[in-house]
Amino acid sequence: MQPGLSTHVFLPQRLHPGLLDALHKSGAQVIELFAARHHFDYTDRAAVRDIATWFNSTGAGATLHQPLYLSDRADAQWSRHVAPNLNLIDPEKSRRISAMDEVKRALESAEQIPISACTLHLGYKDDAWNLRALENSLTAIEHLKAFAHPLGVRILLENLQNEITTPEHLLEIINVGHFDRVGVTLDIGHAHLSAPEANKGIDEAFELLKPRIAELHIHDNLGAKDDHLWPGTAGPGSFNIDWHNIAKHIATLPANTPGILEIAHELDETPESVISKSTQAFDLLKRATEKVA
């Protein structure tokens, strides 16, 4: 696994090379750019150029997380309590088109930044699975895949807390659409919440999706809600994530699979605190992997 970090940990702040330095110093070989205009303004060519210069000079890998917020202003009012309002499979066609257009704007940053993959969300939390959701998913993926391919970006689908993106339904979407190049970003925290007892949800997700897994989102939770904690901070417990079990699954994936720490942002988070916490998290995963070996 290639250790990685998402800029989501700095989401309240404007992204700049100094913050990327902190992520890189912690041992991250791959950095996921979380596309939000107040944070990483993918519509500002000068800002994109600065980020691209950093990646090209360091040699770090880059992936992209699609925008979750529709806004025509980078300085629009935002806080951690703002709910996502971008939905690629919205029942209303005009909203679906607007959402796809915004994701395309973010993907255009790959003209300068060496982004290898983009993670997509299909639907909102608790959305139901039905024929309309399938059809709208197929349309969104087809459009974005066609846009991303010339940029050298692979489309990845993330398992969320809804019926549309269960491992079984992700496979159905991929198979029905004949999306041979579309992969999966397996979010370990989300998989755990689907069936936390004895880590059943994680085991089932790896078993079904392993041939398609191209990236991991790694974070901890207490088994009740999507906490996005640093790995290991939830502590031991029958409903908590078993990191030795995670290491066993990771060992079955290609060694170059990015394992991205996707951590909740805190207002008092500093580059120094992120370096310390991420170093501890990478050490935890490394020790667990060595025990498996």
CSV table of C-alpha atoms in Angstrom, one decimal:
chain,number,residue,atom,x,y,z
A,1,MET,CA,0.0,0.0,0.0
A,2,GLN,CA,1.2,3.5,-0.8
A,3,PRO,CA,0.5,5.7,2.3
A,4,GLY,CA,-1.5,8.7,1.5
A,5,LEU,CA,-3.5,11.6,3.0
A,6,SER,CA,-6.5,13.6,1.9
A,7,THR,CA,-6.4,17.4,2.1
A,8,HIS,CA,-9.8,17.0,3.7
A,9,VAL,CA,-8.0,17.3,7.1
A,10,PHE,CA,-7.3,20.9,6.2
A,11,LEU,CA,-10.7,21.6,4.6
A,12,PRO,CA,-11.5,24.9,6.4
A,13,GLN,CA,-8.3,26.4,5.1
A,14,ARG,CA,-7.2,27.5,1.7
A,15,LEU,CA,-4.9,24.9,0.3
A,16,HIS,CA,-1.3,26.0,-0.4
A,17,PRO,CA,2.1,24.3,-0.9
A,18,GLY,CA,2.9,24.7,2.8
A,19,LEU,CA,0.0,22.5,3.8
A,20,LEU,CA,1.0,20.0,1.1
A,21,ASP,CA,4.5,20.0,2.6
A,22,ALA,CA,3.1,19.0,5.9
A,23,LEU,CA,1.2,16.0,4.4
A,24,HIS,CA,4.3,14.9,2.5
A,25,LYS,CA,6.5,15.2,5.5
A,26,SER,CA,4.3,12.8,7.4
A,27,GLY,CA,5.2,10.0,4.9
A,28,ALA,CA,2.3,10.4,2.4
A,29,GLN,CA,3.4,9.3,-1.0
A,30,VAL,CA,0.0,10.1,-2.5
A,31,ILE,CA,-2.2,13.1,-1.7
A,32,GLU,CA,-5.9,13.3,-2.4
A,33,LEU,CA,-7.0,16.8,-3.4
A,34,PHE,CA,-10.5,17.4,-1.9
A,35,ALA,CA,-12.2,19.6,-4.4
A,36,ALA,CA,-14.0,22.4,-2.7
A,37,ARG,CA,-13.7,25.9,-4.0
A,38,HIS,CA,-13.1,27.6,-0.7
A,39,HIS,CA,-10.3,25.0,0.0
A,40,PHE,CA,-8.8,23.9,-3.4
A,41,ASP,CA,-10.2,26.3,-6.0
A,42,TYR,CA,-9.9,24.3,-9.1
A,43,THR,CA,-11.4,27.2,-11.2
A,44,ASP,CA,-8.4,29.5,-10.3
A,45,ARG,CA,-5.7,28.7,-12.8
A,46,ALA,CA,-3.0,30.5,-10.8
A,47,ALA,CA,-3.9,28.4,-7.7
A,48,VAL,CA,-4.0,25.2,-9.8
A,49,ARG,CA,-0.6,26.1,-11.2
A,50,ASP,CA,0.9,26.6,-7.8
A,51,ILE,CA,-0.4,23.2,-6.7
A,52,ALA,CA,0.8,21.6,-9.9
A,53,THR,CA,4.3,23.0,-9.4
A,54,TRP,CA,4.4,21.5,-6.0
A,55,PHE,CA,3.5,18.0,-7.2
A,56,ASN,CA,5.8,18.2,-10.1
A,57,SER,CA,8.7,19.2,-7.9
A,58,THR,CA,8.2,16.6,-5.2
A,59,GLY,CA,7.1,13.7,-7.3
A,60,ALA,CA,4.2,12.9,-4.9
A,61,GLY,CA,1.2,11.1,-6.5
A,62,ALA,CA,-2.1,13.0,-6.8
A,63,THR,CA,-5.7,11.8,-6.8
A,64,LEU,CA,-8.9,13.9,-6.7
A,65,HIS,CA,-12.1,13.7,-4.7
A,66,GLN,CA,-15.1,15.2,-6.6
A,67,PRO,CA,-16.7,18.4,-5.3
A,68,LEU,CA,-19.6,17.9,-3.0
A,69,TYR,CA,-20.7,21.5,-3.0
A,70,LEU,CA,-22.2,23.5,-5.9
A,71,SER,CA,-21.1,27.2,-5.7
A,72,ASP,CA,-20.0,29.8,-8.2
A,73,ARG,CA,-17.8,31.5,-5.6
A,74,ALA,CA,-14.7,30.3,-3.9
A,75,ASP,CA,-15.3,32.5,-0.9
A,76,ALA,CA,-19.0,31.5,-0.4
A,77,GLN,CA,-20.0,31.0,3.2
A,78,TRP,CA,-19.0,27.5,4.4
A,79,SER,CA,-18.7,25.6,7.6
A,80,ARG,CA,-18.5,21.9,8.7
A,81,HIS,CA,-22.3,22.1,9.2
A,82,VAL,CA,-23.0,22.7,5.5
A,83,ALA,CA,-24.6,19.7,3.9
A,84,PRO,CA,-23.4,18.5,0.4
A,85,ASN,CA,-25.6,19.9,-2.3
A,86,LEU,CA,-24.1,18.3,-5.4
A,87,ASN,CA,-25.7,15.1,-6.5
A,88,LEU,CA,-24.7,13.3,-9.8
A,89,ILE,CA,-27.8,11.2,-9.7
A,90,ASP,CA,-30.4,13.8,-8.6
A,91,PRO,CA,-33.9,13.0,-9.8
A,92,GLU,CA,-34.0,16.4,-11.5
A,93,LYS,CA,-32.1,16.4,-14.8
A,94,SER,CA,-31.0,20.1,-14.6
A,95,ARG,CA,-29.4,19.4,-11.2
A,96,ARG,CA,-27.6,16.3,-12.6
A,97,ILE,CA,-26.2,18.4,-15.4
A,98,SER,CA,-25.1,21.1,-13.1
A,99,ALA,CA,-23.4,18.5,-10.8
A,100,MET,CA,-21.6,16.9,-13.8
A,101,ASP,CA,-20.4,20.3,-15.0
A,102,GLU,CA,-18.9,21.1,-11.6
A,103,VAL,CA,-17.1,17.8,-11.5
A,104,LYS,CA,-15.8,18.4,-15.0
A,105,ARG,CA,-14.4,21.8,-13.8
A,106,ALA,CA,-12.5,20.0,-11.1
A,107,LEU,CA,-11.3,17.4,-13.5
A,108,GLU,CA,-9.8,20.1,-15.7
A,109,SER,CA,-7.2,20.7,-13.0
A,110,ALA,CA,-5.6,17.5,-14.3
A,111,GLU,CA,-4.4,19.5,-17.3
A,112,GLN,CA,-1.7,20.8,-15.0
A,113,ILE,CA,-1.7,18.5,-11.9
A,114,PRO,CA,-0.7,14.9,-12.5
A,115,ILE,CA,-3.9,13.4,-11.1
A,116,SER,CA,-4.3,9.7,-11.7
A,117,ALA,CA,-7.8,9.1,-10.4
A,118,CYS,CA,-11.0,10.8,-9.3
A,119,THR,CA,-13.4,9.4,-6.7
A,120,LEU,CA,-17.1,9.9,-7.3
A,121,HIS,CA,-20.1,9.9,-5.0
A,122,LEU,CA,-23.4,8.4,-6.3
A,123,GLY,CA,-26.3,9.9,-4.3
A,124,TYR,CA,-26.7,11.1,-0.8
A,125,LYS,CA,-26.7,9.4,2.6
A,126,ASP,CA,-29.6,6.9,2.9
A,127,ASP,CA,-30.7,7.1,-0.7
A,128,ALA,CA,-32.6,4.1,-1.9
A,129,TRP,CA,-31.7,1.7,-4.7
A,130,ASN,CA,-34.0,1.6,-7.7
A,131,LEU,CA,-34.0,1.6,-11.5
A,132,ARG,CA,-33.9,5.4,-11.7
A,133,ALA,CA,-30.8,5.5,-9.5
A,134,LEU,CA,-29.1,2.8,-11.7
A,135,GLU,CA,-29.9,4.6,-14.9
A,136,ASN,CA,-28.8,8.0,-13.6
A,137,SER,CA,-25.6,6.4,-12.3
A,138,LEU,CA,-24.8,4.9,-15.7
A,139,THR,CA,-25.3,8.2,-17.4
A,140,ALA,CA,-23.1,10.2,-15.0
A,141,ILE,CA,-20.3,7.7,-15.1
A,142,GLU,CA,-20.4,7.5,-18.9
A,143,HIS,CA,-20.2,11.2,-19.3
A,144,LEU,CA,-17.5,11.8,-16.7
A,145,LYS,CA,-15.4,8.8,-17.8
A,146,ALA,CA,-15.4,10.1,-21.3
A,147,PHE,CA,-14.3,13.6,-20.0
A,148,ALA,CA,-11.6,12.2,-17.7
A,149,HIS,CA,-10.0,9.6,-20.0
A,150,PRO,CA,-8.1,12.1,-22.3
A,151,LEU,CA,-6.8,13.8,-19.1
A,152,GLY,CA,-5.3,10.5,-17.9
A,153,VAL,CA,-7.7,10.3,-15.0
A,154,ARG,CA,-9.4,7.0,-14.0
A,155,ILE,CA,-12.9,7.2,-12.5
A,156,LEU,CA,-13.4,5.5,-9.2
A,157,LEU,CA,-16.7,4.9,-7.3
A,158,GLU,CA,-16.9,5.1,-3.5
A,159,ASN,CA,-19.1,3.0,-1.2
A,160,LEU,CA,-21.2,5.4,0.8
A,161,GLN,CA,-23.9,5.0,3.5
A,162,ASN,CA,-26.7,4.4,1.0
A,163,GLU,CA,-28.3,1.5,-0.9
A,164,ILE,CA,-27.0,2.7,-4.2
A,165,THR,CA,-23.3,2.1,-3.4
A,166,THR,CA,-23.3,-1.1,-1.5
A,167,PRO,CA,-20.6,-3.5,-2.8
A,168,GLU,CA,-23.2,-5.5,-4.6
A,169,HIS,CA,-24.8,-2.5,-6.3
A,170,LEU,CA,-21.4,-1.0,-7.2
A,171,LEU,CA,-20.6,-4.2,-9.0
A,172,GLU,CA,-24.0,-4.2,-10.8
A,173,ILE,CA,-23.5,-0.6,-12.0
A,174,ILE,CA,-20.0,-1.4,-13.3
A,175,ASN,CA,-21.1,-4.7,-15.0
A,176,VAL,CA,-24.3,-3.3,-16.5
A,177,GLY,CA,-22.4,-0.3,-17.9
A,178,HIS,CA,-19.5,-2.5,-19.1
A,179,PHE,CA,-17.2,0.0,-17.4
A,180,ASP,CA,-14.0,-2.0,-17.7
A,181,ARG,CA,-11.7,0.8,-16.6
A,182,VAL,CA,-13.9,2.1,-13.8
A,183,GLY,CA,-12.5,1.1,-10.3
A,184,VAL,CA,-13.6,1.4,-6.7
A,185,THR,CA,-12.4,3.6,-3.8
A,186,LEU,CA,-13.2,1.3,-0.9
A,187,ASP,CA,-14.0,3.5,2.2
A,188,ILE,CA,-13.1,1.3,5.2
A,189,GLY,CA,-15.0,3.4,7.6
A,190,HIS,CA,-18.2,3.3,5.5
A,191,ALA,CA,-17.9,-0.5,5.0
A,192,HIS,CA,-17.5,-0.9,8.8
A,193,LEU,CA,-20.7,1.0,9.5
A,194,SER,CA,-22.7,-1.2,7.2
A,195,ALA,CA,-22.1,-4.2,9.6
A,196,PRO,CA,-19.8,-3.3,12.5
A,197,GLU,CA,-20.1,-6.5,14.5
A,198,ALA,CA,-17.0,-8.6,14.0
A,199,ASN,CA,-16.0,-6.3,11.1
A,200,LYS,CA,-18.4,-8.2,8.9
A,201,GLY,CA,-19.1,-5.2,6.6
A,202,ILE,CA,-15.3,-4.8,5.9
A,203,ASP,CA,-14.8,-8.4,5.2
A,204,GLU,CA,-17.7,-8.6,2.7
A,205,ALA,CA,-16.6,-5.4,1.0
A,206,PHE,CA,-13.1,-6.6,0.4
A,207,GLU,CA,-14.3,-10.1,-0.8
A,208,LEU,CA,-16.7,-8.6,-3.4
A,209,LEU,CA,-14.7,-5.6,-4.6
A,210,LYS,CA,-11.1,-6.7,-4.3
A,211,PRO,CA,-10.5,-7.0,-8.1
A,212,ARG,CA,-11.9,-3.5,-8.6
A,213,ILE,CA,-10.2,-1.7,-5.6
A,214,ALA,CA,-7.9,1.0,-6.9
A,215,GLU,CA,-7.8,3.2,-3.8
A,216,LEU,CA,-8.6,3.0,-0.1
A,217,HIS,CA,-10.1,5.6,2.2
A,218,ILE,CA,-8.9,4.8,5.7
A,219,HIS,CA,-10.3,6.2,8.9
A,220,ASP,CA,-11.7,5.0,12.2
A,221,ASN,CA,-15.1,5.1,13.8
A,222,LEU,CA,-16.9,3.9,16.9
A,223,GLY,CA,-19.4,1.8,14.9
A,224,ALA,CA,-22.3,4.2,15.2
A,225,LYS,CA,-21.6,7.1,12.8
A,226,ASP,CA,-19.2,8.3,10.2
A,227,ASP,CA,-16.6,9.8,12.6
A,228,HIS,CA,-13.6,9.9,10.2
A,229,LEU,CA,-11.2,9.5,13.2
A,230,TRP,CA,-7.5,8.9,13.0
A,231,PRO,CA,-6.9,5.1,12.8
A,232,GLY,CA,-6.5,3.5,16.2
A,233,THR,CA,-8.1,6.4,18.1
A,234,ALA,CA,-11.4,4.6,18.6
A,235,GLY,CA,-9.7,2.1,20.8
A,236,PRO,CA,-10.5,-1.7,21.2
A,237,GLY,CA,-14.0,-3.0,21.2
A,238,SER,CA,-16.2,-5.7,19.7
A,239,PHE,CA,-17.8,-3.1,17.3
A,240,ASN,CA,-14.6,-1.2,16.5
A,241,ILE,CA,-12.4,-1.6,13.5
A,242,ASP,CA,-9.8,-4.4,13.8
A,243,TRP,CA,-6.7,-3.0,12.2
A,244,HIS,CA,-4.9,-6.3,12.1
A,245,ASN,CA,-7.8,-7.6,10.0
A,246,ILE,CA,-7.5,-4.5,7.8
A,247,ALA,CA,-3.8,-5.3,7.3
A,248,LYS,CA,-4.6,-8.8,6.2
A,249,HIS,CA,-6.9,-7.5,3.5
A,250,ILE,CA,-4.4,-4.8,2.4
A,251,ALA,CA,-1.8,-7.4,1.9
A,252,THR,CA,-3.9,-9.0,-0.8
A,253,LEU,CA,-4.0,-5.8,-2.9
A,254,PRO,CA,-1.3,-4.6,-5.3
A,255,ALA,CA,1.5,-2.8,-3.5
A,256,ASN,CA,0.9,0.5,-5.3
A,257,THR,CA,-2.7,0.8,-4.1
A,258,PRO,CA,-3.0,4.2,-2.4
A,259,GLY,CA,-4.2,4.0,1.1
A,260,ILE,CA,-5.6,7.5,1.8
A,261,LEU,CA,-6.2,8.7,5.4
A,262,GLU,CA,-9.4,10.7,5.0
A,263,ILE,CA,-9.7,12.5,8.4
A,264,ALA,CA,-12.3,14.9,9.8
A,265,HIS,CA,-11.2,18.5,9.9
A,266,GLU,CA,-10.8,20.3,13.1
A,267,LEU,CA,-10.6,24.1,13.5
A,268,ASP,CA,-7.5,23.9,15.7
A,269,GLU,CA,-5.6,21.5,13.4
A,270,THR,CA,-2.2,22.6,12.5
A,271,PRO,CA,0.5,21.3,10.1
A,272,GLU,CA,2.5,20.2,13.1
A,273,SER,CA,-0.4,18.3,14.7
A,274,VAL,CA,-1.3,16.6,11.4
A,275,ILE,CA,2.3,15.5,10.9
A,276,SER,CA,2.3,13.9,14.4
A,277,LYS,CA,-1.1,12.2,14.1
A,278,SER,CA,-0.5,10.9,10.6
A,279,THR,CA,2.9,9.6,11.4
A,280,GLN,CA,1.3,7.6,14.3
A,281,ALA,CA,-1.4,6.3,12.0
A,282,PHE,CA,1.0,5.2,9.4
A,283,ASP,CA,3.1,3.5,12.1
A,284,LEU,CA,0.0,1.6,13.3
A,285,LEU,CA,-0.8,0.3,9.8
A,286,LYS,CA,2.9,-0.6,9.2
A,287,ARG,CA,3.1,-2.6,12.5
A,288,ALA,CA,-0.2,-4.4,11.7
A,289,THR,CA,1.1,-5.2,8.2
A,290,GLU,CA,4.4,-6.6,9.6
A,291,LYS,CA,2.5,-8.9,11.9
A,292,VAL,CA,0.5,-10.2,9.0
A,293,ALA,CA,3.7,-10.8,7.0
